[in-house]
């Protein structure tokens, strides 16, 4: 046992030991007090103990509470799921409390959602040197031509996917460090994907005191940014909910609110909760503008009896079905476990970009889901040209390789650049995403 304080025995009935800024060790749940004298202290078996209750107020709260749709088709009844954005850092909270809410204020507690340690990316040290942008759950970090002795650390939680799309640093000495991996040099195979598991992670950028290069760009996409709370089928006391972050019994001040909407299957088209599940299609024909394969999906897991048919169609970039010949209506199966299928072997309409599945009943079409319609084609880049050598040293070259993209770029994720002798590939120099079109 570690000694954290001592107090003299004065003969008083009670003794007070002030504690300030005491850091609790892992798994510590209480304090133990033992008697001692000049010869030593008694063992832990004779200790008087007191439980510790840590007091902490959550620094951040939830946001953007969304009702994902009513799966209970009875009027006056609701059942389904709410979804909300987790606090930007869950370090100071243990869970979220979900309450009913009305004009009169906070109502009864509905339940709790545990925190999972989520943390949005946070940068420290030389962060002003980085260009940082955010789109949805994807953060983009860019450092162009850099200087010596730079250091930046990006802390975040997983699961996450790190996708590096450009990278040139002094090999071995300037690097991005991700867990036990160190990225350095000018010949990385790009784009490079690194999957990061659950838990806290740090990406470290560091340059030394000598040579510099052109820098790097990577995208960090987190999953698990939202939390779900199931609302069982019931007659609700209110149509409003309140979500509050909490640390044990202490709640934070920031609350988020959401509104439920009742679905009446006797007069309404299917609600958003009744969307088709696991919609998928994989093109098996590698020829351009020809597709072959099977569209597959399942009914919603709850409330499927409120859906009587599914309308599946090809859609253009605006989500509009332009082609009656590429539109199918399927009768809804009796159970949510039965898969629905459509076999395809046809020429792809030039403007079709997605497959849409809509749930419907006698009152119209409602819940909708979609996936990209990808024509899998094998196509080589049209051409490539070199700008000329700008390096005056013999047997060394430096310049830009300009790539004319493949005539049909669908499905191409990168172009690989090799050294070769005209008939045979030799050394891989790197890979670039199709959007860049230039390799330096």
PDB file of N, CA, C and O in Angstrom, residues 58-63 84-93 95-96 115-120 122 157 222 224-227 243-246 254:
ATOM      1  N   UNK A  58     -18.838  16.423 -16.336  1.00  0.00           N
ATOM      2  CA  UNK A  58     -18.491  16.271 -17.755  1.00  0.00           C
ATOM      3  C   UNK A  58     -18.194  17.614 -18.418  1.00  0.00           C
ATOM      4  O   UNK A  58     -18.941  18.580 -18.253  1.00  0.00           O
ATOM      5  N   UNK A  59     -17.100  17.666 -19.159  1.00  0.00           N
ATOM      6  CA  UNK A  59     -16.713  18.893 -19.840  1.00  0.00           C
ATOM      7  C   UNK A  59     -17.499  19.113 -21.119  1.00  0.00           C
ATOM      8  O   UNK A  59     -17.714  20.246 -21.543  1.00  0.00           O
ATOM      9  N   UNK A  60     -17.914  18.023 -21.763  1.00  0.00           N
ATOM     10  CA  UNK A  60     -18.603  18.115 -23.055  1.00  0.00           C
ATOM     11  C   UNK A  60     -19.902  17.319 -23.006  1.00  0.00           C
ATOM     12  O   UNK A  60     -20.050  16.402 -22.197  1.00  0.00           O
ATOM     13  N   UNK A  61     -20.808  17.676 -23.885  1.00  0.00           N
ATOM     14  CA  UNK A  61     -22.090  17.001 -23.918  1.00  0.00           C
ATOM     15  C   UNK A  61     -22.426  16.456 -25.294  1.00  0.00           C
ATOM     16  O   UNK A  61     -21.715  16.703 -26.272  1.00  0.00           O
ATOM     17  N   UNK A  62     -23.520  15.711 -25.411  1.00  0.00           N
ATOM     18  CA  UNK A  62     -23.946  15.151 -26.700  1.00  0.00           C
ATOM     19  C   UNK A  62     -24.549  16.237 -27.587  1.00  0.00           C
ATOM     20  O   UNK A  62     -24.771  17.374 -27.147  1.00  0.00           O
ATOM     21  N   UNK A  63     -24.813  15.887 -28.845  1.00  0.00           N
ATOM     22  CA  UNK A  63     -25.428  16.829 -29.774  1.00  0.00           C
ATOM     23  C   UNK A  63     -26.214  16.074 -30.843  1.00  0.00           C
ATOM     24  O   UNK A  63     -26.084  14.851 -30.979  1.00  0.00           O
ATOM     25  N   UNK A  84     -27.547   9.907 -31.539  1.00  0.00           N
ATOM     26  CA  UNK A  84     -26.989  11.230 -31.238  1.00  0.00           C
ATOM     27  C   UNK A  84     -25.473  11.196 -31.373  1.00  0.00           C
ATOM     28  O   UNK A  84     -24.842  10.133 -31.323  1.00  0.00           O
ATOM     29  N   UNK A  85     -24.896  12.389 -31.567  1.00  0.00           N
ATOM     30  CA  UNK A  85     -23.457  12.515 -31.657  1.00  0.00           C
ATOM     31  C   UNK A  85     -22.849  12.444 -30.249  1.00  0.00           C
ATOM     32  O   UNK A  85     -23.309  13.132 -29.338  1.00  0.00           O
ATOM     33  N   UNK A  86     -21.842  11.629 -30.100  1.00  0.00           N
ATOM     34  CA  UNK A  86     -21.155  11.538 -28.818  1.00  0.00           C
ATOM     35  C   UNK A  86     -20.430  12.849 -28.507  1.00  0.00           C
ATOM     36  O   UNK A  86     -20.121  13.634 -29.403  1.00  0.00           O
ATOM     37  N   UNK A  87     -20.153  13.097 -27.239  1.00  0.00           N
ATOM     38  CA  UNK A  87     -19.385  14.271 -26.832  1.00  0.00           C
ATOM     39  C   UNK A  87     -18.027  14.238 -27.514  1.00  0.00           C
ATOM     40  O   UNK A  87     -17.488  13.161 -27.803  1.00  0.00           O
ATOM     41  N   UNK A  88     -17.445  15.411 -27.790  1.00  0.00           N
ATOM     42  CA  UNK A  88     -16.184  15.438 -28.533  1.00  0.00           C
ATOM     43  C   UNK A  88     -15.057  14.732 -27.801  1.00  0.00           C
ATOM     44  O   UNK A  88     -14.097  14.262 -28.407  1.00  0.00           O
ATOM     45  N   UNK A  89     -15.158  14.638 -26.470  1.00  0.00           N
ATOM     46  CA  UNK A  89     -14.240  13.799 -25.694  1.00  0.00           C
ATOM     47  C   UNK A  89     -15.026  13.193 -24.537  1.00  0.00           C
ATOM     48  O   UNK A  89     -15.711  13.916 -23.812  1.00  0.00           O
ATOM     49  N   UNK A  90     -14.929  11.877 -24.379  1.00  0.00           N
ATOM     50  CA  UNK A  90     -15.657  11.199 -23.315  1.00  0.00           C
ATOM     51  C   UNK A  90     -14.764  10.914 -22.105  1.00  0.00           C
ATOM     52  O   UNK A  90     -15.140  10.130 -21.236  1.00  0.00           O
ATOM     53  N   UNK A  91     -13.630  11.575 -22.039  1.00  0.00           N
ATOM     54  CA  UNK A  91     -12.699  11.340 -20.938  1.00  0.00           C
ATOM     55  C   UNK A  91     -13.313  11.700 -19.591  1.00  0.00           C
ATOM     56  O   UNK A  91     -13.004  11.076 -18.574  1.00  0.00           O
ATOM     57  N   UNK A  92     -14.185  12.711 -19.564  1.00  0.00           N
ATOM     58  CA  UNK A  92     -14.749  13.174 -18.293  1.00  0.00           C
ATOM     59  C   UNK A  92     -16.177  12.686 -18.069  1.00  0.00           C
ATOM     60  O   UNK A  92     -16.908  13.259 -17.261  1.00  0.00           O
ATOM     61  N   UNK A  93     -16.587  11.619 -18.756  1.00  0.00           N
ATOM     62  CA  UNK A  93     -17.945  11.097 -18.521  1.00  0.00           C
ATOM     63  C   UNK A  93     -17.945   9.584 -18.590  1.00  0.00           C
ATOM     64  O   UNK A  93     -17.066   8.965 -19.193  1.00  0.00           O
ATOM     65  N   UNK A  95     -21.231   7.897 -18.969  1.00  0.00           N
ATOM     66  CA  UNK A  95     -22.408   7.458 -19.713  1.00  0.00           C
ATOM     67  C   UNK A  95     -23.260   8.673 -20.080  1.00  0.00           C
ATOM     68  O   UNK A  95     -22.953   9.815 -19.703  1.00  0.00           O
ATOM     69  N   UNK A  96     -24.347   8.422 -20.792  1.00  0.00           N
ATOM     70  CA  UNK A  96     -25.350   9.438 -21.122  1.00  0.00           C
ATOM     71  C   UNK A  96     -26.695   9.000 -20.540  1.00  0.00           C
ATOM     72  O   UNK A  96     -27.073   7.824 -20.627  1.00  0.00           O
ATOM     73  N   UNK A 115     -20.547   5.392 -22.218  1.00  0.00           N
ATOM     74  CA  UNK A 115     -19.478   6.011 -23.000  1.00  0.00           C
ATOM     75  C   UNK A 115     -18.510   4.916 -23.446  1.00  0.00           C
ATOM     76  O   UNK A 115     -18.396   3.876 -22.792  1.00  0.00           O
ATOM     77  N   UNK A 116     -17.837   5.135 -24.567  1.00  0.00           N
ATOM     78  CA  UNK A 116     -16.875   4.131 -25.042  1.00  0.00           C
ATOM     79  C   UNK A 116     -15.470   4.691 -25.207  1.00  0.00           C
ATOM     80  O   UNK A 116     -14.620   4.079 -25.854  1.00  0.00           O
ATOM     81  N   UNK A 117     -15.214   5.885 -24.606  1.00  0.00           N
ATOM     82  CA  UNK A 117     -13.891   6.479 -24.705  1.00  0.00           C
ATOM     83  C   UNK A 117     -13.661   7.280 -25.967  1.00  0.00           C
ATOM     84  O   UNK A 117     -12.527   7.603 -26.306  1.00  0.00           O
ATOM     85  N   UNK A 118     -14.743   7.642 -26.658  1.00  0.00           N
ATOM     86  CA  UNK A 118     -14.608   8.363 -27.924  1.00  0.00           C
ATOM     87  C   UNK A 118     -13.915   9.712 -27.736  1.00  0.00           C
ATOM     88  O   UNK A 118     -14.124  10.407 -26.741  1.00  0.00           O
ATOM     89  N   UNK A 119     -13.099  10.073 -28.714  1.00  0.00           N
ATOM     90  CA  UNK A 119     -12.450  11.373 -28.705  1.00  0.00           C
ATOM     91  C   UNK A 119     -12.212  11.811 -30.144  1.00  0.00           C
ATOM     92  O   UNK A 119     -11.604  11.081 -30.928  1.00  0.00           O
ATOM     93  N   UNK A 120     -12.715  12.990 -30.501  1.00  0.00           N
ATOM     94  CA  UNK A 120     -12.424  13.542 -31.817  1.00  0.00           C
ATOM     95  C   UNK A 120     -10.942  13.906 -31.897  1.00  0.00           C
ATOM     96  O   UNK A 120     -10.296  14.136 -30.881  1.00  0.00           O
ATOM     97  N   UNK A 122      -7.628  15.708 -31.807  1.00  0.00           N
ATOM     98  CA  UNK A 122      -7.135  16.925 -31.172  1.00  0.00           C
ATOM     99  C   UNK A 122      -5.633  17.016 -31.404  1.00  0.00           C
ATOM    100  O   UNK A 122      -4.918  16.034 -31.213  1.00  0.00           O
ATOM    101  N   UNK A 157      -9.544   8.734 -31.020  1.00  0.00           N
ATOM    102  CA  UNK A 157      -9.943   7.368 -30.678  1.00  0.00           C
ATOM    103  C   UNK A 157     -10.302   6.583 -31.932  1.00  0.00           C
ATOM    104  O   UNK A 157     -10.721   7.136 -32.948  1.00  0.00           O
ATOM    105  N   UNK A 222     -13.213   8.448 -38.685  1.00  0.00           N
ATOM    106  CA  UNK A 222     -13.591   7.724 -37.472  1.00  0.00           C
ATOM    107  C   UNK A 222     -14.943   7.044 -37.644  1.00  0.00           C
ATOM    108  O   UNK A 222     -15.834   7.547 -38.335  1.00  0.00           O
ATOM    109  N   UNK A 224     -17.998   5.033 -35.040  1.00  0.00           N
ATOM    110  CA  UNK A 224     -18.405   5.072 -33.641  1.00  0.00           C
ATOM    111  C   UNK A 224     -18.575   6.467 -33.101  1.00  0.00           C
ATOM    112  O   UNK A 224     -18.512   6.685 -31.887  1.00  0.00           O
ATOM    113  N   UNK A 225     -18.788   7.447 -33.992  1.00  0.00           N
ATOM    114  CA  UNK A 225     -18.979   8.826 -33.548  1.00  0.00           C
ATOM    115  C   UNK A 225     -20.364   9.063 -32.986  1.00  0.00           C
ATOM    116  O   UNK A 225     -20.591  10.057 -32.298  1.00  0.00           O
ATOM    117  N   UNK A 226     -21.304   8.158 -33.283  1.00  0.00           N
ATOM    118  CA  UNK A 226     -22.675   8.300 -32.790  1.00  0.00           C
ATOM    119  C   UNK A 226     -23.004   7.175 -31.810  1.00  0.00           C
ATOM    120  O   UNK A 226     -22.340   6.139 -31.772  1.00  0.00           O
ATOM    121  N   UNK A 227     -24.038   7.400 -31.025  1.00  0.00           N
ATOM    122  CA  UNK A 227     -24.532   6.395 -30.084  1.00  0.00           C
ATOM    123  C   UNK A 227     -26.021   6.182 -30.343  1.00  0.00           C
ATOM    124  O   UNK A 227     -26.729   7.112 -30.745  1.00  0.00           O
ATOM    125  N   UNK A 243     -31.087  14.274 -23.784  1.00  0.00           N
ATOM    126  CA  UNK A 243     -29.900  13.450 -23.562  1.00  0.00           C
ATOM    127  C   UNK A 243     -28.844  14.299 -22.860  1.00  0.00           C
ATOM    128  O   UNK A 243     -28.536  15.416 -23.305  1.00  0.00           O
ATOM    129  N   UNK A 244     -28.306  13.776 -21.747  1.00  0.00           N
ATOM    130  CA  UNK A 244     -27.348  14.512 -20.925  1.00  0.00           C
ATOM    131  C   UNK A 244     -26.139  13.621 -20.640  1.00  0.00           C
ATOM    132  O   UNK A 244     -26.293  12.438 -20.335  1.00  0.00           O
ATOM    133  N   UNK A 245     -24.919  14.179 -20.734  1.00  0.00           N
ATOM    134  CA  UNK A 245     -23.712  13.449 -20.352  1.00  0.00           C
ATOM    135  C   UNK A 245     -23.594  13.409 -18.835  1.00  0.00           C
ATOM    136  O   UNK A 245     -23.984  14.353 -18.143  1.00  0.00           O
ATOM    137  N   UNK A 246     -23.028  12.310 -18.315  1.00  0.00           N
ATOM    138  CA  UNK A 246     -22.900  12.168 -16.864  1.00  0.00           C
ATOM    139  C   UNK A 246     -21.610  11.442 -16.511  1.00  0.00           C
ATOM    140  O   UNK A 246     -21.122  10.593 -17.267  1.00  0.00           O
ATOM    141  N   UNK A 254     -24.634  20.697 -20.351  1.00  0.00           N
ATOM    142  CA  UNK A 254     -25.051  20.743 -21.761  1.00  0.00           C
ATOM    143  C   UNK A 254     -25.942  19.547 -22.084  1.00  0.00           C
ATOM    144  O   UNK A 254     -25.523  18.395 -21.953  1.00  0.00           O
TER     145      UNK A 254
END
